[in-house]
mmCIF file of C-alpha atoms and ligand atoms in Angstrom:
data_model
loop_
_atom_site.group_PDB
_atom_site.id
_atom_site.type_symbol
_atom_site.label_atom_id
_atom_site.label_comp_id
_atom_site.label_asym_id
_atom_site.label_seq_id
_atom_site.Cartn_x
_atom_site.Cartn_y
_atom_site.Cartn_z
ATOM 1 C CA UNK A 22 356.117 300.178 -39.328
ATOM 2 C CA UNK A 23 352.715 298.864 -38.755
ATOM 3 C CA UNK A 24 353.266 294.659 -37.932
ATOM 4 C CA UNK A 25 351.294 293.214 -41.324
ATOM 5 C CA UNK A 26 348.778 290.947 -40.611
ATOM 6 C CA UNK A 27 350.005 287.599 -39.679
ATOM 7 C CA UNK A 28 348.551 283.785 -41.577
ATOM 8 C CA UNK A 29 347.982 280.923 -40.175
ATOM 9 C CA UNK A 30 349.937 280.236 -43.381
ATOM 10 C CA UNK A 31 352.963 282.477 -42.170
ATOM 11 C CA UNK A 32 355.671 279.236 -41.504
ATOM 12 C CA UNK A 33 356.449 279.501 -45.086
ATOM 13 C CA UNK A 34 354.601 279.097 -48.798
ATOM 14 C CA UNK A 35 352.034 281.106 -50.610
ATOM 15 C CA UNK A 36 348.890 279.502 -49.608
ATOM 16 C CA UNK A 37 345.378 280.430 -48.957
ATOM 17 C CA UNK A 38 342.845 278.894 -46.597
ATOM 18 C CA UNK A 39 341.237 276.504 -49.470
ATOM 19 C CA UNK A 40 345.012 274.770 -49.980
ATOM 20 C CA UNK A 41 345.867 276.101 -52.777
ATOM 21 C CA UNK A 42 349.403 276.891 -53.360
ATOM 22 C CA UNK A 43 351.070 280.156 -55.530
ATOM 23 C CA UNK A 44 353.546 278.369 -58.334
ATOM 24 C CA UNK A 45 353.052 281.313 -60.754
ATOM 25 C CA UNK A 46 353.522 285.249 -60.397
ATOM 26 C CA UNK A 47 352.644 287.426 -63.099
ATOM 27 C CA UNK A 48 354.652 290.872 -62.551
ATOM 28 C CA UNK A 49 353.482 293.812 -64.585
ATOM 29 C CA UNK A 50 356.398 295.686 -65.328
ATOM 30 C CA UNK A 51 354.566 298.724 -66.623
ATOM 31 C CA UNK A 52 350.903 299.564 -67.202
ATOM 32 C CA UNK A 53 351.306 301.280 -70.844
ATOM 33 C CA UNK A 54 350.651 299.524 -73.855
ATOM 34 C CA UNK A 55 351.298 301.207 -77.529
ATOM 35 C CA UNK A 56 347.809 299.835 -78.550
ATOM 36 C CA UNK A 57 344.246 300.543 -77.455
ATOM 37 C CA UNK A 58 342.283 297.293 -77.989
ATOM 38 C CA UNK A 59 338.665 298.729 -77.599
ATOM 39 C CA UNK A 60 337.535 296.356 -75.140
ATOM 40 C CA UNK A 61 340.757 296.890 -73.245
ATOM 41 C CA UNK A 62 341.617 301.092 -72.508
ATOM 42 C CA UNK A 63 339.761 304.118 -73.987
ATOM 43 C CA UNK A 64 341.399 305.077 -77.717
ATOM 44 C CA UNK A 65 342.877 308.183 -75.330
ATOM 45 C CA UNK A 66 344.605 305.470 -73.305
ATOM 46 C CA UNK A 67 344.586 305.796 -69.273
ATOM 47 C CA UNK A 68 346.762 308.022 -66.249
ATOM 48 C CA UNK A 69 349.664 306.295 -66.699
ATOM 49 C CA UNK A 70 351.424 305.931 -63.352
ATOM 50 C CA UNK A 71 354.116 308.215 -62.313
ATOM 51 C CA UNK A 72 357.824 307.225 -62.820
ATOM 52 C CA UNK A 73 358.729 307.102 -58.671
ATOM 53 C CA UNK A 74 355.357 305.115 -58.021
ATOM 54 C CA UNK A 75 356.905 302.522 -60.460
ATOM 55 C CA UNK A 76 359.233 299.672 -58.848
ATOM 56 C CA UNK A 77 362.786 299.887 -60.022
ATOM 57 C CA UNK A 78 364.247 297.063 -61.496
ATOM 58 C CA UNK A 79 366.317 296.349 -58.558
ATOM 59 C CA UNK A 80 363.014 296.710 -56.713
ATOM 60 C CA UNK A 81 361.150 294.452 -59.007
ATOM 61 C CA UNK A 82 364.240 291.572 -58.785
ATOM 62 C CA UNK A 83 363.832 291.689 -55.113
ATOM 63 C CA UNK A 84 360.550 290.741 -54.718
ATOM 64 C CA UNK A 85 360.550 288.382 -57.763
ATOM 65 C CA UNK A 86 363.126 286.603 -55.839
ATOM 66 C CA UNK A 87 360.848 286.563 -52.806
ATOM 67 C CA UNK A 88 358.228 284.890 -54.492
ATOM 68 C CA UNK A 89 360.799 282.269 -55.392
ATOM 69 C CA UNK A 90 362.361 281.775 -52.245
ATOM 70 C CA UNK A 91 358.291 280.948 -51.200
ATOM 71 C CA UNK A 92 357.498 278.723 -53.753
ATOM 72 C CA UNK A 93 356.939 280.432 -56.997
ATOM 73 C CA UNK A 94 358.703 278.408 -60.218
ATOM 74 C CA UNK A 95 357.370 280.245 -63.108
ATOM 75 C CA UNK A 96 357.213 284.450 -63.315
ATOM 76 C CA UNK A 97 355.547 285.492 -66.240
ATOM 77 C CA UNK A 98 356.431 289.186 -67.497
ATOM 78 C CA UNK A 99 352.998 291.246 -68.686
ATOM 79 C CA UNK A 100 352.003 294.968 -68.466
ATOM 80 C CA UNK A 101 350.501 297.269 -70.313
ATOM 81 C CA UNK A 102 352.912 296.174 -72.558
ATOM 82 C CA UNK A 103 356.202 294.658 -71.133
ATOM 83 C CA UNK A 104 358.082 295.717 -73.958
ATOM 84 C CA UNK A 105 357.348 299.219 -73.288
ATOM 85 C CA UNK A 106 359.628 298.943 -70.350
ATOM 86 C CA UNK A 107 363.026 300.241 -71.581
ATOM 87 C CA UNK A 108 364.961 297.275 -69.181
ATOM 88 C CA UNK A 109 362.982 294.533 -70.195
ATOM 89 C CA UNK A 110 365.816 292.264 -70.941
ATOM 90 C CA UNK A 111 367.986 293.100 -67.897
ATOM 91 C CA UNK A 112 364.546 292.459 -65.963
ATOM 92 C CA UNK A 113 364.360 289.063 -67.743
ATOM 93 C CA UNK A 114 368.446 288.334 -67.195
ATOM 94 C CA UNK A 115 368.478 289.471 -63.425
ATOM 95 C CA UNK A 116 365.093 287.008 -63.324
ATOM 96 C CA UNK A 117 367.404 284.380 -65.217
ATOM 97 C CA UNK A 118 370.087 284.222 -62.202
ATOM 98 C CA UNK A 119 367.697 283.842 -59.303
ATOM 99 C CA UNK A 120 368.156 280.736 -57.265
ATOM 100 C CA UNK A 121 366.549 278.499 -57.757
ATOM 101 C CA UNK A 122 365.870 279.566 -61.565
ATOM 102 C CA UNK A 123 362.304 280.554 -62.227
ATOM 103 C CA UNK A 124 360.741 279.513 -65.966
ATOM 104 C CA UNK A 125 360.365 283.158 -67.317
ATOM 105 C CA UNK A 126 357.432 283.334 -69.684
ATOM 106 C CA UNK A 127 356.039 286.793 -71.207
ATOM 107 C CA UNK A 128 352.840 287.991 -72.528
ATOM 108 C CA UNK A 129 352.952 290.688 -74.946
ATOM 109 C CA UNK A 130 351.144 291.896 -78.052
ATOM 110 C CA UNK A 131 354.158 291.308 -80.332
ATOM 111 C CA UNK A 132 354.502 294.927 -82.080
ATOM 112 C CA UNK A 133 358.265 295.432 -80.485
ATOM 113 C CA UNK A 134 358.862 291.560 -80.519
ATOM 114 C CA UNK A 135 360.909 291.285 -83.842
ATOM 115 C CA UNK A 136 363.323 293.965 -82.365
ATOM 116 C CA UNK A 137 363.907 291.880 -79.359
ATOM 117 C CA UNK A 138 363.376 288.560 -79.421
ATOM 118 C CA UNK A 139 366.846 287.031 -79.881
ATOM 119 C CA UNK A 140 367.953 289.392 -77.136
ATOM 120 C CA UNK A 141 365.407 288.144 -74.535
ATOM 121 C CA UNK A 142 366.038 284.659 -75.501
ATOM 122 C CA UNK A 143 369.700 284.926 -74.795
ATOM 123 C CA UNK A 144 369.012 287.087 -71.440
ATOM 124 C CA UNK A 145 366.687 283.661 -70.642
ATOM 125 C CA UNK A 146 363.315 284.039 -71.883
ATOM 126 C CA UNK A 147 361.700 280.637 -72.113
ATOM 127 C CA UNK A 148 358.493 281.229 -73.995
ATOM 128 C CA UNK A 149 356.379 283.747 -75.343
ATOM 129 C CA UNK A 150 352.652 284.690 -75.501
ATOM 130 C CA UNK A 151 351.425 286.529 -77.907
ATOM 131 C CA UNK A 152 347.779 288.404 -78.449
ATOM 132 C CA UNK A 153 346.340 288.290 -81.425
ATOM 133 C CA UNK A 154 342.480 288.654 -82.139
ATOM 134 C CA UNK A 155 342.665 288.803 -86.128
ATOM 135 C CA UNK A 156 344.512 287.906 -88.684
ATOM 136 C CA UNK A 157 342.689 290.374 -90.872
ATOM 137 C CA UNK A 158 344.235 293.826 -91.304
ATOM 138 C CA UNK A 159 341.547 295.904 -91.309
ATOM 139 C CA UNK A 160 340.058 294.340 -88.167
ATOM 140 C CA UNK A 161 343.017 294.015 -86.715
ATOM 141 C CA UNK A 162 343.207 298.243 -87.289
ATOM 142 C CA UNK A 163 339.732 298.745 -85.781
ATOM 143 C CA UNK A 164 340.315 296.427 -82.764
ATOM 144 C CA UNK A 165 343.338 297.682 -81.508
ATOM 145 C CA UNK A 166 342.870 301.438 -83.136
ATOM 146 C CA UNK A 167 346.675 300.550 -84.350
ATOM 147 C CA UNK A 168 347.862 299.821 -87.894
ATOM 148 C CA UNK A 169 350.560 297.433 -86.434
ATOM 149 C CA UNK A 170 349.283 293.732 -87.915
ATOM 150 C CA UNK A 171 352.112 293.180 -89.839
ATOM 151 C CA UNK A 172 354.830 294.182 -86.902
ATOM 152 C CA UNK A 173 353.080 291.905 -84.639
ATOM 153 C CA UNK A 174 353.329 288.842 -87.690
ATOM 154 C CA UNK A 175 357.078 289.906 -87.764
ATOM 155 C CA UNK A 176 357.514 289.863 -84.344
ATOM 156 C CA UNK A 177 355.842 285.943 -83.806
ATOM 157 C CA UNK A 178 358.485 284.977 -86.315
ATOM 158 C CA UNK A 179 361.034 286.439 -84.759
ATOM 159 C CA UNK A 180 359.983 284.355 -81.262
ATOM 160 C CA UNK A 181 360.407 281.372 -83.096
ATOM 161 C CA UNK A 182 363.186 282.045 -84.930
ATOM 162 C CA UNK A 183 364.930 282.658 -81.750
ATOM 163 C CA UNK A 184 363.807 279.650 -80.201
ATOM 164 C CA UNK A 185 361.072 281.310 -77.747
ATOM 165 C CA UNK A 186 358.944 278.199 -78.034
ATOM 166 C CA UNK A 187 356.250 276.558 -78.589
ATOM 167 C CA UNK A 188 355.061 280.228 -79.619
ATOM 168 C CA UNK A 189 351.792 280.894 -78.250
ATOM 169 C CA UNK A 190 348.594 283.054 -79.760
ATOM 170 C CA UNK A 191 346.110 284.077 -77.538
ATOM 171 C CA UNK A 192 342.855 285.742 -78.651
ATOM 172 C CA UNK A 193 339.900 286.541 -77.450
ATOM 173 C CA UNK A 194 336.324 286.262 -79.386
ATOM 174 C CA UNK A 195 333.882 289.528 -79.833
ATOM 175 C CA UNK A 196 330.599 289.383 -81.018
ATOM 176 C CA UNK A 197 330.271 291.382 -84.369
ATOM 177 C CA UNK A 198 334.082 291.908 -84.309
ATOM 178 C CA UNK A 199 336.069 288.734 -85.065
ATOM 179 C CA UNK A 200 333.627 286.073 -84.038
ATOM 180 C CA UNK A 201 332.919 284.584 -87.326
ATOM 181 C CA UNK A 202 336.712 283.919 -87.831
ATOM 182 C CA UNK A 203 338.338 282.180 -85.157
ATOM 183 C CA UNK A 204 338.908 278.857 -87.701
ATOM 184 C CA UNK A 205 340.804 281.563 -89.926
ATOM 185 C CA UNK A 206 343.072 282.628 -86.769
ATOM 186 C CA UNK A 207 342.942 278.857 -85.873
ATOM 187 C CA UNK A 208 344.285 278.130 -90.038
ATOM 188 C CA UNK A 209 347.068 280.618 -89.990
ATOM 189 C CA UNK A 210 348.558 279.507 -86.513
ATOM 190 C CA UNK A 211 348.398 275.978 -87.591
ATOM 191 C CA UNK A 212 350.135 276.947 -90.716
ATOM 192 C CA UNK A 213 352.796 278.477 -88.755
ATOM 193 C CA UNK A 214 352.838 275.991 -86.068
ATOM 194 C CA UNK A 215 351.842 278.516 -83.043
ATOM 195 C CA UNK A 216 349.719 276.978 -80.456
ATOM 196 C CA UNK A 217 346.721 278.681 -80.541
ATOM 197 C CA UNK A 218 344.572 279.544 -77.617
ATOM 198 C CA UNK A 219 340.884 281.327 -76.936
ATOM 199 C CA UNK A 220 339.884 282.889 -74.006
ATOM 200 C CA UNK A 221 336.487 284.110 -73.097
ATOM 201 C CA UNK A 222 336.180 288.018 -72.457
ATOM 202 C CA UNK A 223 336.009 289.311 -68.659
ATOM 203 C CA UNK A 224 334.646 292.115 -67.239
ATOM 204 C CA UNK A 225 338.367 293.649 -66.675
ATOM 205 C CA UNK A 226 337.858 296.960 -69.446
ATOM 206 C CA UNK A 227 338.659 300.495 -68.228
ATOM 207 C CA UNK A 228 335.591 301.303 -69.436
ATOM 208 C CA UNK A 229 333.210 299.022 -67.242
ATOM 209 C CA UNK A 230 331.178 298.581 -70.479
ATOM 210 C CA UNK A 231 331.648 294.427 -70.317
ATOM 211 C CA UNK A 232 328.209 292.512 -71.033
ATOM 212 C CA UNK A 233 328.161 288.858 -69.817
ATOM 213 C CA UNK A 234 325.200 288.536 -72.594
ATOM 214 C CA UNK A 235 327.106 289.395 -75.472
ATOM 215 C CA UNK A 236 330.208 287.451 -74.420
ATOM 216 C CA UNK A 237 331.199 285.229 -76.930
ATOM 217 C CA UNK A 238 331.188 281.915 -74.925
ATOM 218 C CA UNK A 239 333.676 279.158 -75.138
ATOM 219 C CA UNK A 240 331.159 276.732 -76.406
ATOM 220 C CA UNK A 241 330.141 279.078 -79.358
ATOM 221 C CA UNK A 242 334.101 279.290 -80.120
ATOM 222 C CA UNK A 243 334.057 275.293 -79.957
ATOM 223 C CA UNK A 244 330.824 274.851 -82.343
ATOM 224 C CA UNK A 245 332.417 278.181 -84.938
ATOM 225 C CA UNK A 246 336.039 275.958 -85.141
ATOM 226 C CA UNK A 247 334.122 272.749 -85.297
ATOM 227 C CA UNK A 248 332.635 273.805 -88.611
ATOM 228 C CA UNK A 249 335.958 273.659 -90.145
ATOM 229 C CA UNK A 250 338.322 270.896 -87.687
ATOM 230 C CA UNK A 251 337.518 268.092 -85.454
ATOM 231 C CA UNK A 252 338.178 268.661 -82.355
ATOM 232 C CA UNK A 253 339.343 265.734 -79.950
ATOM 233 C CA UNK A 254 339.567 266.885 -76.199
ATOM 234 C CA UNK A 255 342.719 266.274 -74.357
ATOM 235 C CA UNK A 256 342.356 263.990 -71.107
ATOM 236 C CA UNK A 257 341.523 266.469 -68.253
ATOM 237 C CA UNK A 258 343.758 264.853 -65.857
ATOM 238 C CA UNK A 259 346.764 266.503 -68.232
ATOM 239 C CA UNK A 260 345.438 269.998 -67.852
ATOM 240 C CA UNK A 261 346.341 270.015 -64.121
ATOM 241 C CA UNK A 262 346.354 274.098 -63.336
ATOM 242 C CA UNK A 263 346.695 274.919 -66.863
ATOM 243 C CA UNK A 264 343.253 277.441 -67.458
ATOM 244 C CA UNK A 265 342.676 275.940 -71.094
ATOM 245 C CA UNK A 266 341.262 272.799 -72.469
ATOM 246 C CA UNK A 267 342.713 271.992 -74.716
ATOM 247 C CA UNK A 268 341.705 270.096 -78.598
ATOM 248 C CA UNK A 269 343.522 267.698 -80.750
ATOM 249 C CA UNK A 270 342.749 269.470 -84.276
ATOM 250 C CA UNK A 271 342.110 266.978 -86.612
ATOM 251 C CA UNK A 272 343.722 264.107 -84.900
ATOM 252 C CA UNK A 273 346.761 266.156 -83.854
ATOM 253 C CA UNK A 274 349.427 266.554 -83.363
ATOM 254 C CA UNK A 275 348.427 270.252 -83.119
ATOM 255 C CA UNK A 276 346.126 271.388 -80.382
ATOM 256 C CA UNK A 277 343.956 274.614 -79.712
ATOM 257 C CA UNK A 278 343.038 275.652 -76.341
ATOM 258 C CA UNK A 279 339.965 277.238 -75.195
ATOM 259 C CA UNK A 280 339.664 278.911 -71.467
ATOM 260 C CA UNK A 281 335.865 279.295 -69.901
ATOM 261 C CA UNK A 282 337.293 282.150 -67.494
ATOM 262 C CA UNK A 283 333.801 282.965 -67.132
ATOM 263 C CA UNK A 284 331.105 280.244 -67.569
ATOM 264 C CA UNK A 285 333.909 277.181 -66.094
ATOM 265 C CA UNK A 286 336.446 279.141 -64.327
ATOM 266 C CA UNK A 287 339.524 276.947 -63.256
ATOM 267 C CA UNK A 288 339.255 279.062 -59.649
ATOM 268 C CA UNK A 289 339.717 275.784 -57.694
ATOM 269 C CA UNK A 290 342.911 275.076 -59.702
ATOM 270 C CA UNK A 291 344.311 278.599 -60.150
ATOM 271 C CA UNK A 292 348.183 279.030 -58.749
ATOM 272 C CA UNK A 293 348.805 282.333 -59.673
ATOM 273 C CA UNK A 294 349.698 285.525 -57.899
ATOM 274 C CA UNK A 295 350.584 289.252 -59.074
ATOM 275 C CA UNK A 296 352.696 292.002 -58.948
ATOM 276 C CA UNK A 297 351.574 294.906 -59.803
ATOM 277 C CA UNK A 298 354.116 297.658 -61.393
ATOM 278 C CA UNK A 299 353.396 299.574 -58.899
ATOM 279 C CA UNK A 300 354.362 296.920 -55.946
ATOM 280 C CA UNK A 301 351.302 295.819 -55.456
ATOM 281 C CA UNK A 302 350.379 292.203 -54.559
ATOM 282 C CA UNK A 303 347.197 290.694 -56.141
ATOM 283 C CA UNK A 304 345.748 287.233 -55.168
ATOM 284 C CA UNK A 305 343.050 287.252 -58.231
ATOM 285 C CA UNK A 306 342.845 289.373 -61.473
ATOM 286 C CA UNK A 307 339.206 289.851 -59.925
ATOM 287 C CA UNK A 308 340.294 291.053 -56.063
ATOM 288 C CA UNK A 309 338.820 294.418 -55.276
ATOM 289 C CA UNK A 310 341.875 294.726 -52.492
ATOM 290 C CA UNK A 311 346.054 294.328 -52.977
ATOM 291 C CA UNK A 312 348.649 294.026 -50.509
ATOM 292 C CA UNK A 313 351.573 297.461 -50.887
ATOM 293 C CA UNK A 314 355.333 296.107 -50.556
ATOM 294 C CA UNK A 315 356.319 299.727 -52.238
ATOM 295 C CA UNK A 316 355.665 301.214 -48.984
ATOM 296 C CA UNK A 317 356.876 298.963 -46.631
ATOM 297 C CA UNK A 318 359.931 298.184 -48.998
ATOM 298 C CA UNK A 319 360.860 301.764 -49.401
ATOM 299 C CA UNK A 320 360.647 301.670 -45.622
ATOM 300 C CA UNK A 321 363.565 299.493 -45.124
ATOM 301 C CA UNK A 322 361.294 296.044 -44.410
ATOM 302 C CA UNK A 323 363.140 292.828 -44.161
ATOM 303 C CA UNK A 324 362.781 289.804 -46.406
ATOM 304 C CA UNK A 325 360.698 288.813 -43.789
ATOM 305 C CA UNK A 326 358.748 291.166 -43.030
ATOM 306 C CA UNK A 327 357.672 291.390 -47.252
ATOM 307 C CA UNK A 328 356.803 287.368 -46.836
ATOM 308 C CA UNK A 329 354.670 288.082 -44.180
ATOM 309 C CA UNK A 330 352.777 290.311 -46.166
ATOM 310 C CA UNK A 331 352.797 288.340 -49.122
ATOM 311 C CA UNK A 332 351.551 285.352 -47.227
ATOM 312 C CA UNK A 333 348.897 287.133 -45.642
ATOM 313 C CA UNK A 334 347.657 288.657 -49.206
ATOM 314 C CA UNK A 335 347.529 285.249 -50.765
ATOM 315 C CA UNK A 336 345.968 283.491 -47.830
ATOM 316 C CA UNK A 337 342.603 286.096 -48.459
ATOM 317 C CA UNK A 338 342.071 285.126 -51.581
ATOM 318 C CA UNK A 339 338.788 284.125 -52.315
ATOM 319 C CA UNK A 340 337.426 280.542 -53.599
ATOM 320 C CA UNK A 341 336.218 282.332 -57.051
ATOM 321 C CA UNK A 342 336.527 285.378 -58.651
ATOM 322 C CA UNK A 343 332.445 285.623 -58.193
ATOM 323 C CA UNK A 344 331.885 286.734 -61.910
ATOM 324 C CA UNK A 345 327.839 285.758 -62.107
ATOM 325 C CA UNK A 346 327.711 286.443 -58.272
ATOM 326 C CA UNK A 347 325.030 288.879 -57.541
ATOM 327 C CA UNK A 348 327.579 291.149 -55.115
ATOM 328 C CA UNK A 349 329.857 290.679 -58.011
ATOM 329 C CA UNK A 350 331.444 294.021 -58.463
ATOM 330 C CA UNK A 351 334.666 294.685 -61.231
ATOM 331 C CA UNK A 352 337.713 295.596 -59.574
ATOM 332 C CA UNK A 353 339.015 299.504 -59.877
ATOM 333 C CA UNK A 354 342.173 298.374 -61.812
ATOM 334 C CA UNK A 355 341.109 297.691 -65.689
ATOM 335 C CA UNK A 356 343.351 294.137 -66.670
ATOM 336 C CA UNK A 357 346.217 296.653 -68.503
ATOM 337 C CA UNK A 358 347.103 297.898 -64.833
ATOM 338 C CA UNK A 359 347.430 294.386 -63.117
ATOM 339 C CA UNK A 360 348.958 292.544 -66.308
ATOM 340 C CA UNK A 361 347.054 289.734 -68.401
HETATM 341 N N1 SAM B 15 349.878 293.882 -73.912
HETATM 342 C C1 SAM B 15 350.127 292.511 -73.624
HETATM 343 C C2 SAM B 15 349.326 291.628 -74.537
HETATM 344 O O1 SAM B 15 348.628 292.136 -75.406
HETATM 345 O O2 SAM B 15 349.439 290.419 -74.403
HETATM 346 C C3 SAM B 15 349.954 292.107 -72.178
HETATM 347 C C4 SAM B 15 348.775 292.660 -71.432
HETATM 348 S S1 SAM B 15 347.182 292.277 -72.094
HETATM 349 C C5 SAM B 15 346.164 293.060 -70.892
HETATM 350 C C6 SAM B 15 347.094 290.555 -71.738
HETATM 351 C C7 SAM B 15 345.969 289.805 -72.368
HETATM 352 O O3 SAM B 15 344.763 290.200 -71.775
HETATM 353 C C8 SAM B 15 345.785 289.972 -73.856
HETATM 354 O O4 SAM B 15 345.760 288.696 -74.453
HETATM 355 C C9 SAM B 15 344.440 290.618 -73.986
HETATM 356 O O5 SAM B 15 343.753 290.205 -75.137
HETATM 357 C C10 SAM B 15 343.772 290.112 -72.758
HETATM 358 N N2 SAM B 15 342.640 290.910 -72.308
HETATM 359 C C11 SAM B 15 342.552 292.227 -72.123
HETATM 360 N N3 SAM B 15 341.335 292.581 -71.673
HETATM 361 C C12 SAM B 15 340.651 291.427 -71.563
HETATM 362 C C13 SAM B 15 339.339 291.108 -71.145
HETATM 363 N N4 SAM B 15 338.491 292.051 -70.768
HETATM 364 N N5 SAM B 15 338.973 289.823 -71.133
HETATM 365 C C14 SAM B 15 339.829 288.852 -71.535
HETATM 366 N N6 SAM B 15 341.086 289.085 -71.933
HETATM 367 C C15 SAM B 15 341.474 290.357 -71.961
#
């Protein structure tokens, strides 16, 4: 085996050369998804990847416990969809018995949640996302090419029910699509008490078709929900890392979030790192290059040896993603191959 590049960084910790340190992996477990939001994959969906290119569960547990042993306190299960993976909740118990426990967080559209829930929560799910653009089912139908509102409303009450709390809703605004209804979205989370949270659309589609002017920006979404709530910002200095900012609504206690990934991106704060399903490590949704472990895993590398390259992919990360940047290019992976 080649020897991987080696970091300054290489005595230990995910770091990169601007000090910032990796606290929070996000590990795709699989890159399909049983809807086909339009500004997310073509209505024909994508080539999926083949079974033996995927990481087996005892592959995946390996390297989650890597990240751990090097720093990393919160994994965060995404996809595709990660309930699409047929192990999901022996991936989430084998995460549960790492040392030293990780918070295990997943982000999932919510059609297979209802099913599930109570079983992830006992196998040691802490919290759920859940995306949700419209509360409206005909939109909802048209957005995501899926008539599956109501299994996604089932399966939010389900997370709840089970204790997968506080339940979050993210959505993102489109211009023309669902833009003149975030309050409604806003309304029927606070109704239900999930925390509700907006996030600015990025140029991550399979289709490359993303148009910074018609992005529906996060100080539109503030002015649409002010029409209907007052909205009291938080103090930044409790946002540390956290990508939102987040709104009393009326004098709380409930809050909405809104993240500027594009027009204030939280780059200089960001402590996240990826896993592809595929064994791939990411330093940025935005990188245009990934570090294999598949290869060198499958190889017979040592703990060590995977560090090393770990350590060297997250020291290379950049100091932005460079959305705006004239050499800005998208990367090859659309967002439902790395994982939201
Ligand atoms: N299927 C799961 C879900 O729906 O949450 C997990 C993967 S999905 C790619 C994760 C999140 O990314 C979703 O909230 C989705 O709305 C968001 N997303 C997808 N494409 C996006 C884009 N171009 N810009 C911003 N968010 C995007």
């Amino acid at each position: 085996m080649t020897r991987p590049f080696l970091p300054l960084a290489s005595s230990g910790g995910l770091v990169d050369q601007f000090g910032r340190v990796a606290r929070d992996l996000r590990v795709s477990v699989t890159d399909r998804c049983n809807l086909r939001c339009t500004y997310c994959m073509p209505a024909e969906g994508l080539p999926w990847l083949p079974k033996p290119e995927m990481l087996s569960d005892d592959e995946l547990l390996r390297l989650i416990g890597l990240f751990i042993r090097d720093g990393v306190t919160q994994a965060r299960l995404t996809a595709g969809d990660p309930l699409l993976r047929p192990s999901i909740v022996e991936l989430v118990a084998g995460t549960a018995v790492l040392e030293p426990r990780p918070r295990i967080a997943m982000t999932t559209n919510g059609v297979g949640l209802a099913r599930v829930s109570q079983a992830l929560a006992e196998a040691g799910l802490d919290r759920v996302n859940v995306s949700l653009d419209t509360i409206d089912s005909e939109t909802f139908t048209q957005l995501t090419r899926r008539d599956r509102l109501a299994d996604v409303e089932k399966g939010l009450a389900a997370a709840a029910e089970a204790g997968l709390t506080p339940v979050k809703v993210n959505a993102v605004a489109m211009r023309g699509v669902n833009d003149d209804s975030v309050a409604d979205v806003l309304q029927w989370c606070l109704e239900r008490r999930y925390e509700l949270r907006f996030i600015e659309q990025m140029p991550l589609d399979a289709q490359h078709a993303w148009d910074r002017g018609d992005m529906v920006t996060a100080d539109e979404i503030r002015a649409r929900l002010s029409e209907r709530y007052t909205l009291t910002p938080l103090p930044a200095e409790e946002r540390g890392s956290a990508p939102a900012e987040r709104f009393l609504v009326d004098g709380g206690p409930e809050t909405v979030g809104i993240i500027a990934s594009v027009t204030s991106p939280f780059c200089a704060a960001c402590d996240r790192t990826r896993l592809t399903a595929d064994g791939q490590v990411r330093n940025c949704l935005f990188s245009r290059t990934e570090t294999d472990l598949r290869g060198p895993m499958r190889d017979g590398a040592s703990d060590d040896e995977l560090l090393d390259l770990m350590r060297g992919e997250m020291w290379r990360k950049r100091r932005g993603h460079g959305i705006g940047d004239p050499d800005f290019v998208q990367p090859d992976r659309p967002m439902s191959a790395i994982g939201g």
